[in-house]
Amino acid sequence: MWSSRWLFILAAAGSAVGLGNIWKFPYVVGESGGGAFVVVYLFCIALVGIPIMMAEVLIGRQGRQSPINTMRALVKEVDGSSGWTLIGWAGVFAGFLILSYYAVIAGWSMYYIVLMAQGLFDGSSPALARSVFSEFQQSPWLMLGWHTAFMVITVAIVARGVTGGIEKAVRWFMPFLVVLLIVLVIHGFISPGFDEAVAFLFAFDFQKITVETLLTALGLSFFTLSLGMGAIMAYGAYVPGSASITSMVVTIAALDTIVAIAAGLAIFPVVFAYGTELTVEAGPSLMFETVPLVFGNIPFGSIFGTLFFVLVSFAAITSAISLTEPGLAFLVEEYNAKRSRVAISLGVFCWVLGIGTVLSFNVWSDIHLVGNLNFFAFLDYVTQNIMLPLGGLFIALFAGFVLPKTIVGSQLGLDEGYKSVLWMILIKFCAPVGVSIVFFVTIFNSIS
Ligand code: TRP
């Protein structure tokens, strides 16, 4: 059990806030054309993400076990089809696929701690920032080393159990991360590219919305909120019975969204200030070029910059932990296995899979598995755009149609009033219909 509702909020926010917000959100916005994407993304968070997160927490708190066993117990309780337990299994699998590449990118940010601390970027130019990064991408061994380091740290923490160290650390690190992001946003605010960045981020151009934008926005909103694979369900199992699910979930989603927008406001002004030298479509390298450039050119930048990458790495660790939790908790429950042993085996498995991602940036960069997707892009696409939305869809359907109203009502503290009607509309209609439409239209489009 979490020691209080605040610790659940912190732990869930620790899971939600990670590379998805600081690294992925800005570059995906850049590739997807800006404001139109951001607006769709915000709608996805509010109308689909929040209800599904509430569903995960309430299912977890009702079952009080790992997602797979929670689903088994609930299916028995309500006499439902055992097919619903697939939600748990698919989640465990998705968690490992995601962690395998997440650890590689987190390794990049650990490498940048060292580079910043050496003062490599002091007085740097866009050209330098870019060449440092592309040289790094061309060094599979170096990248593998940092990938390994991140994996080892994650396994070491997970093996010891999450509550002791992580809860305490999250309390300090998360506020610090927010402060440093504010420094970056202020820097963005006074830089000449700020107006252009705001226009880029928030100008809503309806014409620019394509089917692909919708799916990407939906997938990213699941990814940044850690939804669709049981991570929040696993955390929900330890939530005290009296805490209000709605207010906690809204707080978590708000924190997560604020961090993502702040990262955009920190990074895009720099891109626009340097005009032709940096591009909005830089892809995965975006953060690793703009952020060092900023810190290389402000007073005490190498100190701030070092701290920034320490915090990003830390945010990644608190997310990585939640990716392992559903699988780990299940294996420990089921086989009465030692937590540390399970953690190490899973870690090795993920590490091996991660080698594919390491090579995707160099040796294998031109090997395309499907369409123009290389190994990393393929894993990223399948997990974010297919597995997480589908997982979320079934979680919504389960909470909306299978779980009896009495259970849901007492978990959410709903009586028969308008709140209950609103909840029903969101979970039975908005979330499932939204996910299905976006999903099937995309599949249809890519076939025809
Ligand atoms: N939400 C995290 C981020 O934004 C990543 C993450 C952690 C995640 N747990 C998850 C993504 C579960 C999907 C599912 O970086």
mmCIF file of C-alpha atoms in Angstrom, residues 257-414:
data_model
loop_
_atom_site.group_PDB
_atom_site.id
_atom_site.type_symbol
_atom_site.label_atom_id
_atom_site.label_comp_id
_atom_site.label_asym_id
_atom_site.label_seq_id
_atom_site.Cartn_x
_atom_site.Cartn_y
_atom_site.Cartn_z
ATOM 1 C CA THR A 257 0.677 17.567 -19.801
ATOM 2 C CA ILE A 258 2.343 20.591 -18.236
ATOM 3 C CA VAL A 259 5.758 18.932 -18.451
ATOM 4 C CA ALA A 260 5.243 18.031 -22.114
ATOM 5 C CA ILE A 261 4.145 21.551 -23.089
ATOM 6 C CA ALA A 262 7.018 23.042 -21.093
ATOM 7 C CA ALA A 263 9.472 20.840 -22.971
ATOM 8 C CA GLY A 264 8.019 22.150 -26.233
ATOM 9 C CA LEU A 265 8.311 25.743 -25.048
ATOM 10 C CA ALA A 266 11.918 25.085 -24.052
ATOM 11 C CA ILE A 267 13.027 23.430 -27.265
ATOM 12 C CA PHE A 268 11.226 25.112 -30.174
ATOM 13 C CA PRO A 269 12.332 28.701 -29.531
ATOM 14 C CA VAL A 270 15.907 27.459 -29.883
ATOM 15 C CA VAL A 271 15.100 25.687 -33.115
ATOM 16 C CA PHE A 272 13.533 28.810 -34.587
ATOM 17 C CA ALA A 273 16.210 31.134 -33.276
ATOM 18 C CA TYR A 274 18.798 29.195 -35.263
ATOM 19 C CA GLY A 275 16.660 29.155 -38.375
ATOM 20 C CA THR A 276 18.164 26.962 -41.011
ATOM 21 C CA GLU A 277 20.778 25.268 -38.881
ATOM 22 C CA LEU A 278 18.322 23.300 -36.774
ATOM 23 C CA THR A 279 15.091 21.870 -38.093
ATOM 24 C CA VAL A 280 11.786 21.094 -36.422
ATOM 25 C CA GLU A 281 11.766 17.691 -38.104
ATOM 26 C CA ALA A 282 15.026 16.642 -36.468
ATOM 27 C CA GLY A 283 13.392 13.469 -35.097
ATOM 28 C CA PRO A 284 14.816 11.606 -32.108
ATOM 29 C CA SER A 285 17.920 13.814 -32.033
ATOM 30 C CA LEU A 286 15.949 17.052 -31.429
ATOM 31 C CA MET A 287 16.373 17.288 -27.655
ATOM 32 C CA PHE A 288 19.990 16.152 -27.782
ATOM 33 C CA GLU A 289 20.896 19.026 -30.094
ATOM 34 C CA THR A 290 18.868 21.942 -28.737
ATOM 35 C CA VAL A 291 19.267 21.432 -24.996
ATOM 36 C CA PRO A 292 23.098 21.169 -24.981
ATOM 37 C CA LEU A 293 23.203 24.186 -27.264
ATOM 38 C CA VAL A 294 21.188 26.286 -24.789
ATOM 39 C CA PHE A 295 23.178 25.224 -21.767
ATOM 40 C CA GLY A 296 26.395 25.709 -23.679
ATOM 41 C CA ASN A 297 25.564 29.378 -24.055
ATOM 42 C CA ILE A 298 24.169 30.535 -20.726
ATOM 43 C CA PRO A 299 26.039 31.336 -17.494
ATOM 44 C CA PHE A 300 26.782 28.225 -15.411
ATOM 45 C CA GLY A 301 25.328 26.286 -18.313
ATOM 46 C CA SER A 302 27.463 23.222 -17.867
ATOM 47 C CA ILE A 303 26.264 22.855 -14.275
ATOM 48 C CA PHE A 304 22.604 23.344 -15.201
ATOM 49 C CA GLY A 305 23.030 21.124 -18.219
ATOM 50 C CA THR A 306 24.585 18.319 -16.211
ATOM 51 C CA LEU A 307 21.768 18.550 -13.710
ATOM 52 C CA PHE A 308 19.203 18.581 -16.505
ATOM 53 C CA PHE A 309 20.385 15.293 -17.966
ATOM 54 C CA VAL A 310 20.666 13.779 -14.493
ATOM 55 C CA LEU A 311 17.013 14.621 -13.972
ATOM 56 C CA VAL A 312 15.932 13.351 -17.380
ATOM 57 C CA SER A 313 17.750 10.092 -16.672
ATOM 58 C CA PHE A 314 16.023 9.915 -13.347
ATOM 59 C CA ALA A 315 12.624 10.586 -14.872
ATOM 60 C CA ALA A 316 13.394 7.760 -17.280
ATOM 61 C CA ILE A 317 14.253 5.399 -14.419
ATOM 62 C CA THR A 318 10.987 6.053 -12.577
ATOM 63 C CA SER A 319 9.177 5.320 -15.857
ATOM 64 C CA ALA A 320 11.235 2.232 -16.670
ATOM 65 C CA ILE A 321 10.385 0.760 -13.286
ATOM 66 C CA SER A 322 6.692 0.996 -14.038
ATOM 67 C CA LEU A 323 7.237 -0.743 -17.366
ATOM 68 C CA THR A 324 8.602 -3.812 -15.584
ATOM 69 C CA GLU A 325 6.131 -3.842 -12.694
ATOM 70 C CA PRO A 326 3.193 -5.749 -14.269
ATOM 71 C CA GLY A 327 5.402 -8.623 -15.501
ATOM 72 C CA LEU A 328 7.562 -8.695 -12.427
ATOM 73 C CA ALA A 329 4.677 -8.641 -9.958
ATOM 74 C CA PHE A 330 2.965 -11.415 -11.888
ATOM 75 C CA LEU A 331 5.970 -13.745 -11.959
ATOM 76 C CA VAL A 332 6.652 -13.162 -8.282
ATOM 77 C CA GLU A 333 3.013 -13.869 -7.351
ATOM 78 C CA GLU A 334 2.613 -16.823 -9.626
ATOM 79 C CA TYR A 335 5.795 -18.759 -8.992
ATOM 80 C CA ASN A 336 6.619 -17.391 -5.604
ATOM 81 C CA ALA A 337 9.933 -16.505 -7.235
ATOM 82 C CA LYS A 338 12.580 -14.272 -5.767
ATOM 83 C CA ARG A 339 12.025 -10.718 -6.964
ATOM 84 C CA SER A 340 15.696 -10.153 -7.676
ATOM 85 C CA ARG A 341 16.028 -13.265 -9.796
ATOM 86 C CA VAL A 342 12.992 -12.398 -11.896
ATOM 87 C CA ALA A 343 14.237 -8.830 -12.302
ATOM 88 C CA ILE A 344 17.617 -9.973 -13.576
ATOM 89 C CA SER A 345 16.170 -12.436 -16.092
ATOM 90 C CA LEU A 346 13.735 -9.899 -17.460
ATOM 91 C CA GLY A 347 16.498 -7.315 -17.609
ATOM 92 C CA VAL A 348 18.735 -9.586 -19.676
ATOM 93 C CA PHE A 349 15.889 -10.322 -22.055
ATOM 94 C CA CYS A 350 15.183 -6.607 -22.579
ATOM 95 C CA TRP A 351 18.850 -5.812 -22.906
ATOM 96 C CA VAL A 352 19.283 -8.280 -25.763
ATOM 97 C CA LEU A 353 16.235 -6.906 -27.550
ATOM 98 C CA GLY A 354 17.617 -3.401 -27.049
ATOM 99 C CA ILE A 355 20.672 -4.225 -29.146
ATOM 100 C CA GLY A 356 18.363 -4.106 -32.159
ATOM 101 C CA THR A 357 17.514 -0.499 -31.310
ATOM 102 C CA VAL A 358 21.173 0.420 -30.804
ATOM 103 C CA LEU A 359 21.969 -0.893 -34.270
ATOM 104 C CA SER A 360 18.966 0.876 -35.829
ATOM 105 C CA PHE A 361 20.836 4.168 -35.606
ATOM 106 C CA ASN A 362 23.924 2.957 -37.408
ATOM 107 C CA VAL A 363 24.669 -0.525 -38.813
ATOM 108 C CA TRP A 364 21.032 -1.440 -39.417
ATOM 109 C CA SER A 365 19.692 2.006 -40.192
ATOM 110 C CA ASP A 366 18.754 1.026 -43.726
ATOM 111 C CA ILE A 367 17.227 -2.312 -42.901
ATOM 112 C CA HIS A 368 13.484 -1.810 -43.009
ATOM 113 C CA LEU A 369 11.187 -4.327 -41.384
ATOM 114 C CA VAL A 370 7.901 -2.923 -42.646
ATOM 115 C CA GLY A 371 7.472 -0.004 -45.056
ATOM 116 C CA ASN A 372 10.213 2.465 -44.190
ATOM 117 C CA LEU A 373 10.427 1.458 -40.538
ATOM 118 C CA ASN A 374 13.724 0.142 -39.211
ATOM 119 C CA PHE A 375 13.917 -1.993 -36.072
ATOM 120 C CA PHE A 376 13.570 0.875 -33.577
ATOM 121 C CA ALA A 377 10.884 2.676 -35.575
ATOM 122 C CA PHE A 378 8.963 -0.563 -35.975
ATOM 123 C CA LEU A 379 8.969 -1.387 -32.253
ATOM 124 C CA ASP A 380 8.020 2.191 -31.476
ATOM 125 C CA TYR A 381 5.190 2.144 -34.006
ATOM 126 C CA VAL A 382 3.739 -1.199 -33.009
ATOM 127 C CA THR A 383 3.786 -0.517 -29.275
ATOM 128 C CA GLN A 384 2.685 3.106 -29.297
ATOM 129 C CA ASN A 385 0.207 3.061 -32.158
ATOM 130 C CA ILE A 386 -1.213 -0.427 -31.933
ATOM 131 C CA MET A 387 -0.648 -2.221 -28.628
ATOM 132 C CA LEU A 388 -1.304 0.659 -26.226
ATOM 133 C CA PRO A 389 -4.485 1.968 -27.915
ATOM 134 C CA LEU A 390 -5.871 -1.572 -28.231
ATOM 135 C CA GLY A 391 -5.042 -2.292 -24.594
ATOM 136 C CA GLY A 392 -6.753 0.943 -23.594
ATOM 137 C CA LEU A 393 -9.795 0.117 -25.716
ATOM 138 C CA PHE A 394 -10.320 -3.215 -23.975
ATOM 139 C CA ILE A 395 -9.721 -1.719 -20.545
ATOM 140 C CA ALA A 396 -12.423 0.867 -21.278
ATOM 141 C CA LEU A 397 -14.824 -1.781 -22.553
ATOM 142 C CA PHE A 398 -14.196 -3.942 -19.507
ATOM 143 C CA ALA A 399 -14.786 -1.099 -17.067
ATOM 144 C CA GLY A 400 -17.759 0.222 -19.019
ATOM 145 C CA PHE A 401 -19.651 -2.930 -19.902
ATOM 146 C CA VAL A 402 -18.382 -5.910 -17.922
ATOM 147 C CA LEU A 403 -17.791 -4.606 -14.415
ATOM 148 C CA PRO A 404 -21.110 -4.138 -12.607
ATOM 149 C CA LYS A 405 -22.258 -0.599 -11.920
ATOM 150 C CA THR A 406 -22.163 -1.227 -8.185
ATOM 151 C CA ILE A 407 -18.419 -1.977 -8.175
ATOM 152 C CA VAL A 408 -17.533 0.958 -10.414
ATOM 153 C CA GLY A 409 -19.867 3.285 -8.541
ATOM 154 C CA SER A 410 -18.388 2.487 -5.167
ATOM 155 C CA GLN A 411 -14.791 2.673 -6.471
ATOM 156 C CA LEU A 412 -15.349 6.095 -8.003
ATOM 157 C CA GLY A 413 -17.711 7.289 -5.290
ATOM 158 C CA LEU A 414 -20.447 7.984 -7.809
#
